[in-house]
Amino acid sequence: MRLLGGRLGNGLVFRAAWTMLKAIMRWMKFLKIGSVVVVCAAAGVAAFLIVSDRMSQPNPPDRATLIAKARQYDVHILRDRFGVPHVIGARDADVAFGFGFAHSEDDFATIQQVTLAVRGQLAATDGKSAAVTDYLIHLFRIWETVNARYESDLPADVRRVLEAYADGVNYYAALRPEKLKRGMLPVTGKDVAAGFAFKMPFFYGLDKTLRGLSNPPEIGSGNDEKAMLFAGGSLAVGSNGVAVGPSRSADGATRLLVNSHQPYTGPVAWYEAVLESREGWHVAGGFFPGSPFMLHGHNEHLGWACTVNEPDLADVYRLTINPADANQYLLDGKWRDFEKSDAKIRVKIWGPLIWTVHRDVLWAEQGPVLKTERGVFAIRYAGMNEIRQPLQYFRMDKAKTAGEWRTAMAVQALPSLNFTYADEKGNIGYVYNGLFPARKEGVDWKGELPGDRSNLIWRSYLPFDKAPQVWNPPAGFVFNSNNTPFRATAPADDMKPQDYSTSLGIQTDMTNRAWRALETYGADAHITAETFRAYKYDLAYSARSDVARLVAEVLALDAGGDAEVRAAQEILRHWDRRTEVGNRGAALAVLTCQPVLMARMAGRTPLRTIDALRTAIATLKTHFGRLDPQWGAVNRFRRGKVDLPIDGGPDIYRAVYGESQADGTLTAAAGDTLIMFVTWDKAGKLSSESIHQFGSATTDGQSRHYADQSSLFVAMKTKPVLFWQAQLAGHVEADYRPGAGAR
């Protein structure tokens, strides 16, 4: 692994241990002492290294102190019959503390992993596969930024929430020390802030930029997938957001679909909760492990859905290195020294044995530097040195009007993401959000840039009102399904590409889901509550989709004398481009198309179409004995004891992304997860429904809520969101006050 190619050691301790081990081995050989003694000697050295490493680490905090800290909070947690926590307190800080505790009850394992990851300490517990994550923390200067800006950039009310959430996690962990990994406690507000700072740039594809610098990239070969997942990248390709205003609703209501596509488990999997304080923080929606803020969902007055967008927000500069001094690069005709630091990464070797790897971290004027087989590059990306994401989310959570929400968006701490908005007044909007660099016009920003010109280093971002956005279009609807912002509503109301500089790097692509949104929501002038829901669960590929084009490629192939290829072509010729569980053509189509299309989207060289078809044929014949099994026999949803056929598929509005199994089936692992249908009626009264693919107990296989929503999810049904305390009457299964016993 290239990351581990740096110099090894941990100062004098490890050099002394290594010298000792070599000396022992020489004497063993000279004295012809047996292998048992050698093993014992090696074990002694290993023990010495373990003890030395432990002594170099800070002592864990006193658990009694962490438990006693709970006395400063007064919070009430009510679990409804689905186990969803409703966290109620007088102060925002009380609610944040209670939510940290409740969140930990359901998913402490993931919160712990996320915390160690954003500290750059994950490899010490998870081994070398996590070392890339730790290196990226150093490379992006996450902690230098957090330590320098935590007090100045985050107001006191935001810091109180971050620190209270951390206290809730600490309280839970102190009560259950058997679940702790070494070095986890105490969690701090800075840890929570660092998580936001690290993850956000990966949502617009910074991982693709890093991987594209070399083959294999310097950041790792085969081991970087975990790093990108912890950062938020490498997600299932998808998400939907739709808002319909009163003029397009048959009953004059305003409706919002919240439908992000995420992995089913892990650091960027959704968790559902309702939070309510008497200081005006009352939200219901989705949270990531380690986040105290509702990331999308709704409050009483307004709501929003997020989808991933991919504007060009990162630039790569090829540096010229001084042939006489590898620590210098050329800028404006002068040699400049790299800023250099040492990343100390503790890597678990075996059991308790940890070895410290040292890796140089270089910075140029442009930003972080990577030395690769193709050359030396500096990267400048949107969101560098930014930690105000918690501030923006908290202000969005508390906004009561469209104006307040847009003011929160104007904080401009979130480097990307589409936002689809709706509110009680009937306002709807779509924002192709991004920290768009104020780039020099007339420059091709898509490829590598010369690194010796300072006038190509952008220093600021365009203001929020320059981001592509449309508000209250006459057509009465807006949507996004990871497609170009220039198709966000009816054609007459759409934004025009010529109104935006090419330097913004705005995407122009369409997904199948985008085409289907136009063919369903966009074709219906009087959308009812029933059709709004039905369109969300659409199961078709559009005739304009990539899948339809690829199937056409398959049908155009010359099968020659290959009877199996001809039979497959005949099945696909009659396929209706739908993905119900009983469909007889979907399995062959999906297994053929998806490996090709996913490789194309990832920038990898795809299989030839004929090879993808033959692989699909072989899989279906081997495991199902026919080329046209029912789609539900192949496409499965599995969780604990639940094993059901599931409708939908990749890039379908009912999105299901499956992982291949040894028996030829696919097990759903990403796509539709937390889904919310939010409505404000003509009078502005709120109601909402939701469903989670599993349940609130995201990691506890013994809990009744481990999979209690799964059957509803597979059946495309929902449950009511009990937003108001009065709605909880008769639906509470647990009622408790964490920390109250110490009061």
XYZ file of C-alpha atoms in Angstrom:
743
model
C 0.000 0.000 0.000
C 1.567 3.267 -1.129
C 0.325 5.179 1.895
C 2.410 2.950 4.118
C 5.528 3.549 2.061
C 6.712 6.360 4.280
C 9.315 5.993 6.976
C 8.338 3.839 9.932
C 8.931 4.241 13.610
C 7.846 5.991 16.730
C 10.883 7.966 17.748
C 13.528 6.441 19.995
C 11.148 3.842 21.430
C 10.551 2.057 18.144
C 14.129 2.432 16.912
C 15.314 0.915 20.167
C 12.794 -1.926 19.877
C 13.828 -2.679 16.306
C 17.517 -2.628 17.245
C 16.776 -4.932 20.168
C 14.888 -7.398 17.971
C 17.677 -7.543 15.372
C 20.274 -8.078 18.090
C 18.242 -10.924 19.592
C 17.899 -12.584 16.202
C 21.664 -12.373 15.575
C 22.450 -13.936 18.954
C 19.854 -16.653 18.453
C 21.434 -17.603 15.154
C 24.977 -17.488 16.619
C 24.047 -19.632 19.605
C 21.819 -21.943 17.505
C 18.942 -21.468 19.911
C 15.658 -23.071 18.869
C 12.619 -21.425 17.282
C 10.625 -21.536 20.530
C 13.085 -19.185 22.142
C 13.003 -16.962 19.066
C 9.231 -16.788 19.296
C 9.445 -15.926 22.981
C 11.951 -13.192 22.277
C 9.797 -11.771 19.510
C 6.816 -11.872 21.848
C 8.781 -9.917 24.410
C 9.630 -7.242 21.873
C 5.984 -7.101 20.761
C 4.922 -6.662 24.387
C 7.464 -3.867 24.748
C 6.034 -2.132 21.663
C 2.471 -2.512 22.925
C 3.292 -1.057 26.315
C 5.269 1.790 24.749
C 2.400 2.670 22.441
C -0.096 2.615 25.299
C 2.136 4.873 27.392
C 2.366 7.377 24.536
C -1.421 7.824 24.423
C -3.428 10.070 26.762
C -5.189 8.454 29.682
C -8.915 7.863 29.213
C -11.203 10.233 31.129
C -12.841 9.259 34.380
C -16.196 7.718 33.469
C -17.782 9.035 36.653
C -16.993 12.569 35.509
C -18.708 11.994 32.177
C -21.743 10.517 33.932
C -21.942 13.401 36.382
C -21.923 15.896 33.502
C -25.403 14.687 32.543
C -26.765 16.606 35.539
C -26.609 19.887 33.633
C -29.196 18.657 31.101
C -32.941 18.135 31.464
C -34.368 16.111 28.585
C -37.324 13.827 27.984
C -37.160 10.988 25.416
C -40.327 9.339 24.154
C -39.989 6.353 21.841
C -43.022 5.744 19.626
C -44.205 2.261 18.683
C -41.626 2.135 15.871
C -38.854 3.116 18.277
C -38.375 6.545 16.686
C -37.024 8.896 19.376
C -38.902 12.096 20.124
C -36.443 14.198 22.097
C -37.996 17.053 24.083
C -36.320 19.684 26.231
C -36.484 23.285 27.332
C -33.180 24.285 25.743
C -31.587 23.391 22.440
C -28.658 21.999 24.417
C -30.959 19.716 26.419
C -32.381 18.306 23.191
C -28.937 17.865 21.651
C -27.741 15.966 24.729
C -30.797 13.710 24.700
C -30.446 13.084 20.989
C -26.772 12.166 21.362
C -27.822 9.617 23.974
C -30.770 8.220 21.959
C -28.708 8.097 18.763
C -26.015 6.164 20.616
C -28.567 3.692 21.970
C -29.400 2.726 18.383
C -26.101 3.172 16.539
C -23.177 3.728 18.889
C -20.919 1.456 16.812
C -21.182 3.716 13.766
C -20.934 6.933 15.762
C -17.751 5.552 17.317
C -16.290 4.683 13.912
C -17.136 8.105 12.516
C -15.565 9.824 15.515
C -12.321 7.869 15.245
C -12.272 8.433 11.482
C -12.561 12.217 11.670
C -9.805 12.282 14.277
C -7.483 10.396 11.947
C -7.364 7.500 14.428
C -9.363 4.805 12.670
C -6.410 2.678 11.534
C -5.416 2.101 15.159
C -8.579 0.030 15.618
C -9.485 -1.083 12.066
C -6.054 -1.754 10.592
C -4.352 -0.684 7.387
C -7.577 -0.571 5.330
C -8.508 2.549 7.308
C -5.113 4.246 6.995
C -6.191 6.174 3.896
C -8.969 7.842 5.869
C -6.469 8.902 8.523
C -4.090 10.245 5.897
C -6.818 12.324 4.236
C -7.614 13.943 7.584
C -4.017 15.174 7.683
C -3.873 16.016 3.984
C -6.938 18.283 4.201
C -5.768 19.915 7.447
C -9.062 19.146 9.119
C -7.822 19.585 12.662
C -5.638 22.588 11.961
C -8.784 24.250 10.603
C -11.091 23.111 13.414
C -8.699 24.179 16.156
C -8.096 27.558 14.546
C -11.717 28.406 13.720
C -13.992 26.579 16.162
C -14.364 29.555 18.514
C -14.353 32.294 15.866
C -16.518 30.744 13.119
C -19.166 28.958 15.185
C -21.420 31.100 17.420
C -21.939 30.128 21.045
C -25.425 28.661 20.479
C -24.072 26.321 17.785
C -21.126 25.252 19.928
C -23.484 24.491 22.820
C -25.444 22.107 20.612
C -22.311 20.386 19.312
C -20.912 19.961 22.807
C -24.217 18.792 24.275
C -24.590 16.131 21.578
C -21.042 14.990 22.384
C -21.939 14.878 26.078
C -24.913 12.641 25.254
C -22.640 10.235 23.391
C -20.122 10.324 26.247
C -22.832 9.621 28.808
C -24.053 6.574 26.903
C -20.509 5.293 26.388
C -19.563 5.821 30.034
C -22.527 3.670 31.066
C -21.517 0.916 28.624
C -17.720 0.692 28.648
C -17.807 -2.793 27.090
C -18.718 -1.131 23.760
C -15.797 1.286 23.800
C -12.733 1.205 21.610
C -9.548 2.520 23.120
C -9.116 6.257 22.630
C -12.769 7.015 21.894
C -13.567 9.102 24.978
C -14.165 11.894 25.434
C -16.082 12.948 22.345
C -16.052 16.736 21.932
C -17.928 19.380 20.016
C -14.852 19.757 17.835
C -15.155 16.094 16.830
C -18.695 16.755 15.606
C -17.613 19.859 13.692
C -14.710 17.981 12.125
C -17.104 15.360 10.786
C -18.965 17.973 8.770
C -15.764 19.581 7.497
C -14.365 16.254 6.300
C -17.442 14.762 4.657
C -18.983 17.599 2.711
C -16.543 17.993 -0.238
C -16.912 14.320 -1.101
C -20.587 14.752 -1.910
C -19.734 16.651 -5.095
C -17.147 14.080 -6.171
C -13.812 15.093 -4.650
C -13.059 11.368 -4.413
C -13.173 11.129 -8.218
C -10.696 13.995 -8.477
C -8.304 12.255 -6.095
C -8.593 8.905 -7.839
C -8.077 10.478 -11.240
C -4.674 11.925 -10.435
C -2.806 8.684 -10.952
C -3.322 5.008 -11.567
C -3.137 3.783 -8.918
C -3.693 6.990 -6.929
C -1.178 7.904 -4.273
C -3.911 7.900 -1.659
C -4.251 4.142 -1.982
C -5.032 1.312 -4.334
C -8.066 -0.702 -3.390
C -8.082 0.616 0.176
C -9.492 4.079 -0.520
C -13.097 2.937 -0.975
C -13.604 2.830 2.778
C -12.093 6.286 3.134
C -14.470 7.760 0.597
C -17.455 6.076 2.216
C -16.574 7.560 5.595
C -16.200 10.917 3.909
C -19.533 10.706 2.175
C -18.435 9.729 -1.311
C -18.818 6.476 -3.246
C -22.537 6.529 -2.619
C -25.265 4.904 -4.637
C -25.976 7.091 -7.625
C -29.310 8.649 -6.830
C -31.733 10.789 -4.843
C -35.026 12.468 -5.623
C -36.601 15.686 -4.433
C -39.956 16.973 -5.669
C -42.058 19.951 -4.599
C -45.555 20.659 -5.932
C -47.256 23.972 -5.239
C -50.953 24.771 -4.763
C -51.490 25.651 -8.426
C -50.531 22.142 -9.539
C -52.175 20.202 -6.695
C -55.724 19.021 -7.225
C -56.612 20.052 -3.665
C -54.526 23.230 -3.405
C -52.010 21.663 -1.021
C -48.235 22.029 -1.086
C -46.332 18.754 -1.177
C -42.701 17.761 -0.728
C -40.994 14.443 -1.429
C -37.833 13.806 0.619
C -36.100 10.834 -1.000
C -32.328 10.675 -0.659
C -30.636 7.468 -1.794
C -28.005 6.266 0.652
C -26.306 3.030 1.704
C -28.532 0.994 4.015
C -25.852 0.940 6.721
C -22.719 2.814 7.704
C -21.556 6.367 8.330
C -23.863 8.001 5.768
C -27.015 5.948 6.414
C -30.128 7.793 7.544
C -31.467 7.777 11.080
C -34.923 9.202 11.830
C -35.814 11.377 14.826
C -38.067 14.194 15.998
C -36.444 16.963 18.057
C -38.303 19.662 19.969
C -37.036 22.442 22.237
C -38.789 25.482 23.669
C -36.117 27.629 22.002
C -37.684 27.057 18.579
C -35.849 23.955 17.363
C -38.578 21.522 16.262
C -37.726 19.240 13.338
C -38.459 15.788 11.964
C -36.297 14.057 9.419
C -32.988 12.425 8.633
C -29.715 12.527 10.556
C -26.338 10.922 9.872
C -24.349 9.194 12.638
C -22.478 11.938 14.474
C -24.767 14.770 13.344
C -27.052 16.552 15.838
C -28.792 18.544 13.076
C -31.653 17.489 10.846
C -30.050 17.364 7.401
C -33.276 17.149 5.456
C -36.912 16.786 6.387
C -39.187 19.482 7.814
C -40.123 21.737 10.692
C -43.611 23.125 11.295
C -43.300 25.797 8.623
C -41.060 24.475 5.855
C -38.985 21.568 4.613
C -36.433 20.529 2.055
C -35.008 17.507 0.293
C -31.364 17.113 -0.693
C -29.897 15.369 -3.707
C -26.272 15.099 -4.759
C -25.081 17.430 -7.499
C -21.715 17.389 -9.219
C -20.619 20.827 -10.361
C -16.923 21.257 -11.104
C -15.743 22.540 -7.736
C -12.195 21.144 -7.626
C -9.175 22.151 -9.690
C -5.966 20.220 -10.252
C -2.677 22.054 -10.820
C 0.403 20.320 -12.259
C 3.415 21.593 -10.357
C 6.914 22.122 -11.673
C 9.451 20.768 -9.173
C 12.907 22.237 -8.704
C 15.365 19.662 -10.133
C 17.874 20.721 -7.488
C 15.429 20.612 -4.555
C 12.399 18.297 -4.503
C 10.870 20.375 -1.709
C 10.322 23.391 -3.974
C 7.839 24.201 -6.743
C 7.708 27.006 -9.304
C 5.229 29.871 -8.912
C 5.384 33.134 -10.866
C 8.989 32.491 -11.875
C 10.248 31.808 -8.351
C 10.917 28.614 -6.432
C 8.648 28.268 -3.421
C 9.085 25.882 -0.493
C 6.287 23.418 0.192
C 4.641 23.734 3.575
C 5.520 20.396 5.120
C 4.188 18.449 8.070
C 4.336 14.905 9.354
C 1.239 12.704 9.469
C 1.661 10.197 12.277
C -0.733 7.342 11.610
C -1.061 4.577 14.168
C -1.891 1.324 12.341
C -3.119 -1.843 14.011
C -0.852 -4.690 12.895
C -2.274 -7.567 14.904
C -4.279 -7.713 18.114
C -3.025 -4.947 20.412
C 0.163 -4.419 18.366
C 0.149 -0.949 16.767
C 2.851 0.532 14.583
C 3.170 4.240 13.822
C 3.604 5.187 10.175
C 5.006 8.575 9.234
C 3.872 10.205 6.015
C 4.843 13.592 4.615
C 2.002 16.048 4.068
C 2.739 18.801 1.562
C 0.875 22.016 0.805
C 1.393 24.491 -1.995
C -0.219 27.892 -2.464
C -3.103 26.137 -4.230
C -3.752 23.568 -1.506
C -2.843 19.968 -0.611
C -0.243 18.223 -2.753
C -0.042 14.648 -4.020
C 3.076 13.120 -5.521
C 1.992 10.493 -8.042
C 3.448 8.367 -10.797
C 2.188 10.932 -13.302
C 3.694 13.930 -11.568
C 3.170 16.265 -8.627
C -0.216 17.922 -8.308
C -1.862 20.469 -6.041
C -5.615 20.489 -5.469
C -7.879 23.418 -4.730
C -11.447 22.534 -3.853
C -14.642 24.151 -2.627
C -14.996 23.823 1.126
C -11.302 24.016 1.982
C -10.762 25.395 5.489
C -14.527 25.603 6.101
C -16.133 24.472 9.373
C -19.387 26.487 9.460
C -21.578 23.658 8.163
C -23.160 23.165 11.634
C -24.054 26.865 11.720
C -25.812 26.690 8.357
C -27.734 23.515 9.149
C -28.837 24.832 12.547
C -30.120 28.073 11.002
C -31.925 26.084 8.300
C -33.488 23.827 10.947
C -34.841 26.873 12.792
C -35.986 28.925 9.781
C -39.692 29.829 9.783
C -40.062 31.516 6.403
C -38.636 31.217 2.913
C -36.678 34.409 3.564
C -35.085 33.052 6.737
C -34.245 29.792 5.000
C -32.571 31.591 2.104
C -30.637 33.722 4.574
C -29.377 30.499 6.153
C -28.407 29.186 2.726
C -26.488 32.415 2.127
C -24.092 31.402 4.930
C -22.528 29.333 2.122
C -20.817 26.717 4.236
C -22.214 23.730 2.315
C -20.037 23.309 -0.779
C -22.656 21.465 -2.858
C -26.006 19.587 -2.857
C -29.305 20.325 -4.598
C -32.088 21.617 -2.365
C -35.778 21.197 -3.189
C -37.863 23.430 -0.930
C -41.535 23.807 0.086
C -43.384 25.635 2.866
C -46.724 26.315 4.524
C -47.322 29.465 2.444
C -47.228 27.500 -0.809
C -43.728 28.584 -1.813
C -41.625 26.051 -3.687
C -38.072 26.335 -4.960
C -35.051 24.525 -6.284
C -31.420 25.500 -5.645
C -28.429 24.019 -7.438
C -26.307 24.873 -4.441
C -22.552 25.181 -4.632
C -19.547 27.134 -3.464
C -18.733 28.228 -6.991
C -15.157 29.504 -7.224
C -14.742 33.013 -8.615
C -12.628 31.738 -11.477
C -10.845 33.684 -14.183
C -12.914 33.759 -17.379
C -11.534 32.415 -20.649
C -9.710 29.491 -19.011
C -10.461 25.806 -19.544
C -11.008 24.726 -15.948
C -11.933 21.135 -16.778
C -8.447 19.734 -17.283
C -5.102 20.087 -15.552
C -4.013 23.649 -14.908
C -0.444 24.965 -14.928
C 0.727 25.239 -11.357
C 3.225 28.028 -11.934
C 0.662 30.852 -12.339
C -0.803 32.483 -9.258
C -3.507 34.229 -11.326
C -5.133 30.807 -11.762
C -5.528 30.353 -8.004
C -9.046 31.491 -7.114
C -9.467 33.135 -3.727
C -13.228 33.541 -3.214
C -16.671 32.217 -4.107
C -19.607 33.699 -5.977
C -22.459 34.922 -3.740
C -25.432 32.654 -3.078
C -27.758 34.573 -5.413
C -25.524 33.611 -8.347
C -26.210 29.892 -7.819
C -28.721 28.438 -10.305
C -32.133 28.472 -8.635
C -35.786 28.783 -9.506
C -38.560 29.920 -7.159
C -42.322 29.586 -7.563
C -42.324 28.812 -11.284
C -45.693 29.218 -13.044
C -45.714 25.468 -13.752
C -46.151 24.857 -10.024
C -43.549 22.129 -9.573
C -39.790 21.683 -9.188
C -37.703 18.555 -8.933
C -34.216 17.127 -9.016
C -33.029 13.574 -9.553
C -29.268 14.182 -9.754
C -29.702 15.756 -13.174
C -28.773 19.072 -14.734
C -30.359 22.114 -13.078
C -31.477 23.247 -16.514
C -34.272 20.666 -16.351
C -35.876 21.453 -12.996
C -39.466 22.331 -13.921
C -41.546 22.839 -17.068
C -39.470 23.812 -20.157
C -40.952 27.312 -20.286
C -39.844 27.977 -16.698
C -36.431 26.310 -16.798
C -33.183 28.186 -16.269
C -31.136 28.746 -19.409
C -27.518 27.519 -19.763
C -26.484 30.699 -21.564
C -27.262 32.721 -18.446
C -24.420 31.051 -16.523
C -20.684 31.139 -17.064
C -19.012 27.912 -18.148
C -16.528 28.544 -15.321
C -19.202 27.316 -12.880
C -18.832 23.793 -14.280
C -22.566 23.049 -14.134
C -23.529 19.506 -15.064
C -25.691 18.890 -18.133
C -26.613 15.212 -17.776
C -29.995 13.548 -17.296
C -30.804 10.409 -15.318
C -33.614 7.962 -15.960
C -35.298 9.314 -12.844
C -35.153 12.841 -14.217
C -36.834 11.757 -17.445
C -39.485 9.874 -15.492
C -40.106 12.878 -13.224
C -40.936 14.910 -16.307
C -43.079 12.077 -17.675
C -45.068 11.743 -14.426
C -45.085 14.821 -12.186
C -44.336 17.046 -15.161
C -47.158 15.639 -17.291
C -49.885 15.862 -14.648
C -51.474 19.292 -14.236
C -53.683 18.255 -11.292
C -51.639 16.105 -8.937
C -53.591 14.417 -6.157
C -52.210 13.031 -2.910
C -52.521 9.531 -4.400
C -50.746 10.308 -7.675
C -47.993 12.249 -5.882
C -47.231 9.051 -3.971
C -47.691 6.757 -6.979
C -45.181 8.719 -9.065
C -42.603 8.337 -6.292
C -42.925 4.557 -6.607
C -42.665 4.574 -10.409
C -41.007 1.377 -11.670
C -40.167 2.241 -15.283
C -37.162 3.131 -17.385
C -37.848 5.955 -19.810
C -37.437 5.416 -23.551
C -34.870 8.261 -23.284
C -32.827 6.561 -20.549
C -29.318 5.135 -20.765
C -30.786 1.686 -20.057
C -33.070 1.969 -23.090
C -30.125 3.011 -25.248
C -27.980 0.147 -23.990
C -30.757 -2.373 -24.603
C -30.958 -1.009 -28.142
C -27.205 -1.682 -28.456
C -27.792 -5.276 -27.348
C -30.579 -5.735 -29.888
C -28.308 -4.399 -32.642
C -25.578 -6.973 -31.894
C -24.920 -9.650 -34.481
C -25.680 -12.854 -32.568
C -24.228 -15.006 -35.320
C -24.741 -18.624 -34.419
C -25.023 -17.987 -30.675
C -28.482 -19.299 -29.748
C -28.279 -17.970 -26.184
C -27.555 -14.432 -27.365
C -30.459 -14.636 -29.800
C -32.757 -15.866 -27.020
C -31.608 -13.020 -24.765
C -32.237 -10.504 -27.527
C -35.757 -11.849 -27.956
C -36.469 -11.382 -24.227
C -35.140 -7.828 -24.247
C -37.040 -7.003 -27.459
C -40.311 -7.677 -25.617
C -39.272 -6.175 -22.282
C -41.524 -3.269 -21.244
C -38.718 -1.462 -19.377
C -40.421 -2.055 -16.023
C -39.163 -3.555 -12.765
C -42.078 -5.163 -10.898
C -41.145 -8.285 -8.947
C -43.066 -10.420 -11.460
C -41.383 -8.926 -14.542
C -39.723 -11.511 -16.797
C -37.283 -9.207 -18.608
C -35.922 -7.011 -15.824
C -33.327 -9.482 -14.500
C -31.598 -9.903 -17.869
C -31.772 -6.171 -18.584
C -30.467 -5.002 -15.215
C -27.688 -7.602 -14.965
C -26.544 -6.657 -18.467
C -26.827 -2.892 -18.266
C -25.771 -1.967 -14.763
C -22.125 -3.124 -14.820
C -21.625 -1.121 -18.015
C -23.426 2.010 -16.863
C -21.923 2.061 -13.371
C -18.414 1.758 -14.815
C -19.119 4.637 -17.180
C -20.379 6.834 -14.350
C -17.319 6.022 -12.244
C -14.982 6.886 -15.105
C -13.750 3.300 -15.443
C -13.425 1.361 -18.686
C -16.684 -0.602 -18.968
C -17.209 -4.133 -20.202
C -18.068 -4.527 -23.849
C -21.823 -4.794 -24.236
C -21.597 -8.340 -25.610
C -19.414 -9.412 -22.665
C -21.840 -7.899 -20.151
C -24.711 -9.717 -21.865
C -22.909 -13.066 -21.816
C -22.013 -12.632 -18.129
C -25.681 -11.972 -17.341
C -26.728 -15.000 -19.397
C -24.271 -17.245 -17.530
C -25.451 -15.976 -14.116
C -29.126 -16.520 -14.881
C -28.668 -19.955 -16.447
C -26.422 -21.186 -13.647
C -28.572 -20.039 -10.741
C -32.111 -19.847 -12.129
C -32.066 -22.272 -15.053
C -33.582 -19.725 -17.426
C -32.866 -16.302 -18.916
C -36.168 -14.765 -17.807
C -36.740 -15.508 -14.115
C -39.119 -13.237 -12.286
C -37.301 -10.125 -11.142
C -38.307 -10.755 -7.535
C -36.485 -14.095 -7.585
C -33.272 -12.170 -8.267
C -33.873 -8.820 -6.582
C -34.144 -9.445 -2.831
C -34.470 -7.415 0.338
C -32.778 -9.078 3.318
C -32.578 -7.941 6.914
C -32.375 -10.335 9.843
C -35.151 -12.881 9.268
C -36.752 -10.772 6.525
C -36.116 -12.060 2.989
C -38.538 -10.625 0.441
C -38.697 -9.878 -3.285
C -38.528 -6.148 -3.916
C -39.727 -4.006 -6.817
C -37.546 -1.366 -8.412
C -33.943 -1.199 -9.483
C -30.954 1.020 -10.246
C -31.859 4.540 -11.402
C -35.561 3.760 -10.962
C -37.660 6.237 -8.976
C -38.222 3.295 -6.623
C -34.451 3.009 -6.323
C -32.858 -0.306 -5.320
C -29.142 -1.033 -5.716
C -28.227 -4.643 -5.014
C -25.005 -6.417 -4.108
C -24.298 -9.662 -5.982
C -24.521 -12.853 -3.917
C -22.996 -16.287 -4.438
C -26.419 -17.714 -5.296
C -26.864 -15.285 -8.190
C -29.322 -13.030 -6.391
C -28.933 -9.384 -5.531
C -29.355 -8.179 -1.952
C -30.607 -4.603 -1.707
C -27.885 -2.500 -0.072
C -28.555 1.095 -1.123
C -31.067 3.392 -2.777
C -34.408 4.320 -1.224
C -33.841 4.564 2.519
C -35.647 7.161 4.634
C -38.585 8.422 2.541
C -40.839 11.287 3.636
C -44.056 12.661 2.161
C -44.682 16.141 3.608
C -47.914 18.097 3.071
C -49.222 21.539 4.000
C -52.920 21.742 3.171
C -54.661 24.865 1.795
C -54.810 26.302 5.313
C -51.099 25.647 5.911
C -51.655 22.714 8.301
C -48.746 20.245 8.384
C -48.903 16.465 8.064
C -46.216 14.011 7.054
C -45.496 10.337 6.616
C -42.237 8.433 6.504
C -40.662 5.011 6.209
C -37.173 3.653 6.946
C -35.811 0.594 5.200
C -34.980 -1.110 8.509
C -36.072 0.608 11.693
C -34.661 2.762 14.443
C -32.325 0.070 15.845
C -29.856 0.344 13.004
C -27.193 -1.934 14.517
C -28.964 -3.935 17.246
C -30.009 -7.292 15.799
C -31.782 -8.212 19.025
C -34.107 -5.216 19.019
C -37.706 -5.435 17.842
C -36.949 -2.318 15.812
C -34.090 -3.903 13.876
C -36.384 -4.643 10.915
C -39.893 -3.689 12.017
C -40.331 -1.195 9.168
C -38.855 -3.459 6.479
C -42.088 -5.168 5.388
C -43.825 -1.800 5.063
C -40.838 -0.449 3.159
C -40.844 -3.343 0.687
C -44.620 -2.994 0.225
C -44.110 0.733 -0.553
C -46.154 1.830 2.449
C -45.495 4.497 5.074
C -46.242 5.369 8.702
C -47.361 8.719 10.147
C -44.748 11.115 11.497
C -45.919 12.020 14.994
C -44.619 15.561 14.884
C -46.669 17.014 17.738
C -46.582 15.715 21.297
C -50.366 15.366 21.290
C -50.080 12.909 18.406
C -47.934 10.619 20.563
C -50.804 9.787 22.915
C -51.357 6.037 22.829
C -48.249 5.456 20.706
C -45.453 5.644 23.309
C -43.542 2.450 24.102
C -40.734 4.021 26.163
C -40.550 7.168 28.287
C -37.315 8.114 30.069
C -34.967 10.922 31.073
C -31.275 10.124 30.572
C -29.151 11.411 33.402
C -32.123 11.998 35.669
C -30.883 9.443 38.183
C -27.843 11.601 38.883
C -29.929 14.710 39.506
